[in-house]
Tab-separated table of C-alpha atoms in Angstrom:
chain	number	residue	atom	x	y	z
A	1	MET	CA	137.856	110.307	98.483
A	2	GLY	CA	141.326	110.737	97.036
A	3	LEU	CA	142.738	113.995	95.741
A	4	LYS	CA	142.271	112.937	92.122
A	5	GLN	CA	138.615	111.968	92.731
A	6	SER	CA	138.057	115.138	94.734
A	7	LYS	CA	139.366	117.272	91.869
A	8	ARG	CA	137.226	115.316	89.389
A	9	LEU	CA	134.104	115.935	91.491
A	10	GLU	CA	135.027	119.600	91.805
A	11	ASN	CA	135.273	119.871	88.005
A	12	ILE	CA	131.972	118.057	87.514
A	13	LEU	CA	130.216	120.313	90.033
A	14	PHE	CA	131.691	123.408	88.381
A	15	GLY	CA	130.330	122.167	85.042
A	16	CYS	CA	126.924	121.585	86.625
A	17	VAL	CA	126.868	125.151	87.949
A	18	ARG	CA	127.495	126.257	84.361
A	19	LYS	CA	124.565	123.995	83.248
A	20	LYS	CA	126.828	121.753	81.149
A	21	ARG	CA	124.830	118.661	80.133
A	22	ASN	CA	127.904	116.436	80.083
A	23	SER	CA	128.760	117.414	83.674
A	24	GLN	CA	125.176	116.778	84.773
A	25	LYS	CA	125.309	113.349	83.133
A	26	GLN	CA	128.611	112.567	84.864
A	27	LEU	CA	127.244	113.623	88.269
A	28	TYR	CA	124.105	111.549	87.706
A	29	GLU	CA	126.175	108.479	86.792
A	30	LEU	CA	128.572	109.022	89.681
A	31	TYR	CA	125.873	109.499	92.349
A	32	TYR	CA	122.926	107.512	91.006
A	33	ARG	CA	123.552	104.505	93.284
A	34	PHE	CA	124.039	106.851	96.242
A	35	GLY	CA	120.678	108.533	95.627
A	36	PHE	CA	119.010	105.215	94.869
A	37	SER	CA	120.164	103.677	98.150
A	38	ILE	CA	118.688	106.583	100.104
A	39	CYS	CA	115.401	106.821	98.221
A	40	ARG	CA	114.875	103.046	98.234
A	41	ARG	CA	114.481	103.113	102.011
A	42	TYR	CA	111.630	105.611	101.754
A	43	ALA	CA	109.809	104.189	98.733
A	44	LYS	CA	107.326	101.348	98.720
A	45	ASN	CA	108.435	100.069	95.295
A	46	MET	CA	110.980	100.544	92.529
A	47	GLU	CA	108.816	102.991	90.557
A	48	GLU	CA	108.597	105.333	93.532
A	49	THR	CA	112.325	104.934	94.111
A	50	GLU	CA	113.132	105.913	90.514
A	51	GLU	CA	110.821	108.906	90.672
A	52	MET	CA	112.358	110.095	93.944
A	53	VAL	CA	115.910	109.678	92.606
A	54	ASN	CA	115.147	111.598	89.426
A	55	ASN	CA	113.333	114.349	91.336
A	56	GLY	CA	116.290	114.523	93.715
A	57	PHE	CA	118.730	114.998	90.860
A	58	LEU	CA	116.500	117.656	89.351
A	59	LYS	CA	116.627	119.548	92.666
A	60	ILE	CA	120.399	119.085	92.810
A	61	PHE	CA	120.828	120.495	89.304
A	62	LEU	CA	118.470	123.403	89.951
A	63	ASN	CA	120.174	124.305	93.244
A	64	ILE	CA	123.801	123.348	92.561
A	65	ASP	CA	124.817	127.009	92.685
A	66	LYS	CA	123.757	127.026	96.362
A	67	PHE	CA	126.136	124.199	97.262
A	68	ASN	CA	128.983	125.338	99.504
A	69	PRO	CA	132.176	123.728	98.107
A	70	ASP	CA	133.738	123.866	101.583
A	71	LEU	CA	131.228	121.200	102.673
A	72	LYS	CA	131.047	117.559	101.677
A	73	PHE	CA	128.873	117.079	98.594
A	74	GLU	CA	127.536	113.715	99.811
A	75	ASN	CA	126.046	115.304	102.939
A	76	TRP	CA	124.353	118.031	100.895
A	77	ALA	CA	123.023	115.532	98.341
A	78	ARG	CA	121.820	113.131	101.091
A	79	ARG	CA	119.708	115.887	102.599
A	80	ILE	CA	118.223	116.680	99.176
A	81	PHE	CA	117.309	113.040	98.544
A	82	ILE	CA	115.720	112.714	101.994
A	83	ASN	CA	113.752	115.929	101.515
A	84	THR	CA	112.697	114.735	98.068
A	85	ALA	CA	111.293	111.547	99.616
A	86	ILE	CA	109.424	113.619	102.199
A	87	ASP	CA	108.108	115.930	99.468
A	88	TYR	CA	106.956	112.895	97.492
A	89	TYR	CA	104.789	111.740	100.387
A	90	ARG	CA	103.510	115.221	101.054
A	91	LYS	CA	102.337	115.289	97.464
A	92	TYR	CA	100.929	111.761	97.200
A	93	ALA	CA	100.215	110.440	100.690
A	94	ASN	CA	99.446	113.884	102.051
A	95	ASP	CA	99.296	113.001	105.750
A	96	PHE	CA	102.158	111.895	107.973
A	97	SER	CA	99.982	111.651	111.053
A	98	GLU	CA	97.448	109.277	109.503
A	99	ASN	CA	98.415	105.640	109.902
A	100	HIS	CA	96.888	103.312	107.359
A	101	LEU	CA	96.739	100.154	109.407
A	102	SER	CA	97.018	96.876	107.582
A	103	VAL	CA	96.644	94.956	110.849
A	104	ASP	CA	94.338	95.758	113.736
A	105	GLU	CA	97.079	96.466	116.240
A	106	SER	CA	94.730	97.081	119.100
A	107	THR	CA	93.720	93.426	119.169
A	108	ALA	CA	96.740	91.759	117.581
A	109	LEU	CA	99.248	90.105	119.850
A	110	LEU	CA	102.773	90.909	118.842
A	111	PRO	CA	104.401	87.773	117.537
A	112	ARG	CA	107.558	86.438	119.056
A	113	VAL	CA	110.381	87.176	116.654
A	114	GLU	CA	113.646	85.387	117.219
A	115	PRO	CA	116.367	87.916	118.128
A	116	ASP	CA	118.758	86.619	115.468
A	117	ILE	CA	116.224	86.751	112.621
A	118	LEU	CA	117.637	90.062	111.337
A	119	GLU	CA	121.051	88.451	110.986
A	120	LYS	CA	119.491	85.894	108.645
A	121	LEU	CA	117.730	88.462	106.453
A	122	SER	CA	119.431	90.062	103.476
A	123	GLY	CA	119.489	93.810	103.014
A	124	ASP	CA	116.858	93.520	100.274
A	125	GLU	CA	114.587	91.458	102.530
A	126	ILE	CA	114.845	94.084	105.262
A	127	LEU	CA	114.126	96.874	102.743
A	128	ASN	CA	111.102	94.940	101.476
A	129	CYS	CA	109.776	94.649	105.038
A	130	ILE	CA	110.269	98.373	105.626
A	131	ALA	CA	108.602	99.123	102.273
A	132	ARG	CA	105.433	97.392	103.508
A	133	LEU	CA	105.018	99.967	106.284
A	134	PRO	CA	102.544	102.804	105.764
A	135	PRO	CA	104.315	105.974	104.575
A	136	SER	CA	104.066	107.809	107.906
A	137	ASN	CA	105.642	104.885	109.765
A	138	ARG	CA	108.239	104.165	107.075
A	139	ILE	CA	109.444	107.762	106.994
A	140	ALA	CA	109.586	108.095	110.788
A	141	PHE	CA	111.496	104.802	110.998
A	142	ASN	CA	114.026	105.818	108.346
A	143	LEU	CA	114.572	109.310	109.686
A	144	SER	CA	115.049	108.076	113.251
A	145	VAL	CA	116.688	104.660	112.989
A	146	VAL	CA	118.603	104.920	109.723
A	147	GLU	CA	119.409	108.632	109.430
A	148	GLY	CA	119.710	109.317	113.166
A	149	TYR	CA	117.434	112.356	113.419
A	150	SER	CA	115.863	113.181	116.782
A	151	HIS	CA	112.092	113.346	117.259
A	152	PRO	CA	112.106	117.176	117.425
A	153	GLU	CA	114.048	117.256	114.133
A	154	ILE	CA	111.658	114.771	112.530
A	155	ALA	CA	108.665	116.715	113.793
A	156	ASP	CA	110.091	119.889	112.263
A	157	MET	CA	110.886	118.212	108.937
A	158	LEU	CA	107.455	116.616	108.614
A	159	GLN	CA	105.518	119.462	110.250
A	160	ILE	CA	104.013	117.152	112.868
A	161	SER	CA	104.181	117.045	116.642
A	162	VAL	CA	106.999	115.300	118.517
A	163	GLY	CA	104.387	112.941	119.952
A	164	THR	CA	103.230	111.972	116.462
A	165	SER	CA	106.822	111.297	115.461
A	166	LYS	CA	107.313	109.046	118.480
A	167	SER	CA	103.997	107.304	117.850
A	168	ASN	CA	104.833	106.688	114.171
A	169	LEU	CA	108.197	105.187	115.124
A	170	SER	CA	106.628	102.983	117.790
A	171	LYS	CA	103.975	101.765	115.359
A	172	ALA	CA	106.656	101.146	112.714
A	173	ARG	CA	108.572	98.900	115.095
A	174	ARG	CA	105.447	96.946	116.059
A	175	LYS	CA	104.386	96.542	112.438
A	176	LEU	CA	107.872	95.439	111.408
A	177	LYS	CA	107.716	92.675	114.009
A	178	ILE	CA	104.404	91.532	112.559
A	179	ILE	CA	105.673	91.705	108.968
A	180	ILE	CA	108.884	89.826	109.765
A	181	ALA	CA	107.015	87.185	111.727
A	182	GLU	CA	104.508	86.681	108.887
A	183	LEU	CA	107.200	86.360	106.245
A	184	TYR	CA	110.114	84.697	107.975
A	185	ALA	CA	108.970	82.936	111.131
């Protein structure tokens, strides 16, 4: 971010702290796509994505006075959007340890997926595959693979055991293979 953009963001954030509607609108417009791209990975559809994004911005506006201007705003906002997605599933799915199986994995043979299949899929196709995962698997996958959190960190964030986090990630990977094979093989 250039000096001019940095100063602009600083002014917008200062206006948000002062509860200026115009500043809030500017921040929303400036960071909507950022928030959308994060929430989309955690949501199963566009309606959930929109709700998560809007809830995330509400939390940003309500807590903007707690933002440390010495830190990077994007990092602070990313954490809020991720936590908003987690809160959404706490409210609606209510159980990160419960796996709602769409396929009987105990008897299903994992399909052979060509190693280069991911190179052929678009970003939207990959997101759609991830969106088909049960919430507990989708969140564990995103937090671990996309965001880079460790299993102890995920366990702490979701208030589950480390073993459950590992299990959810393992199941997510198996289910993704099945989903990709069904759709694209």
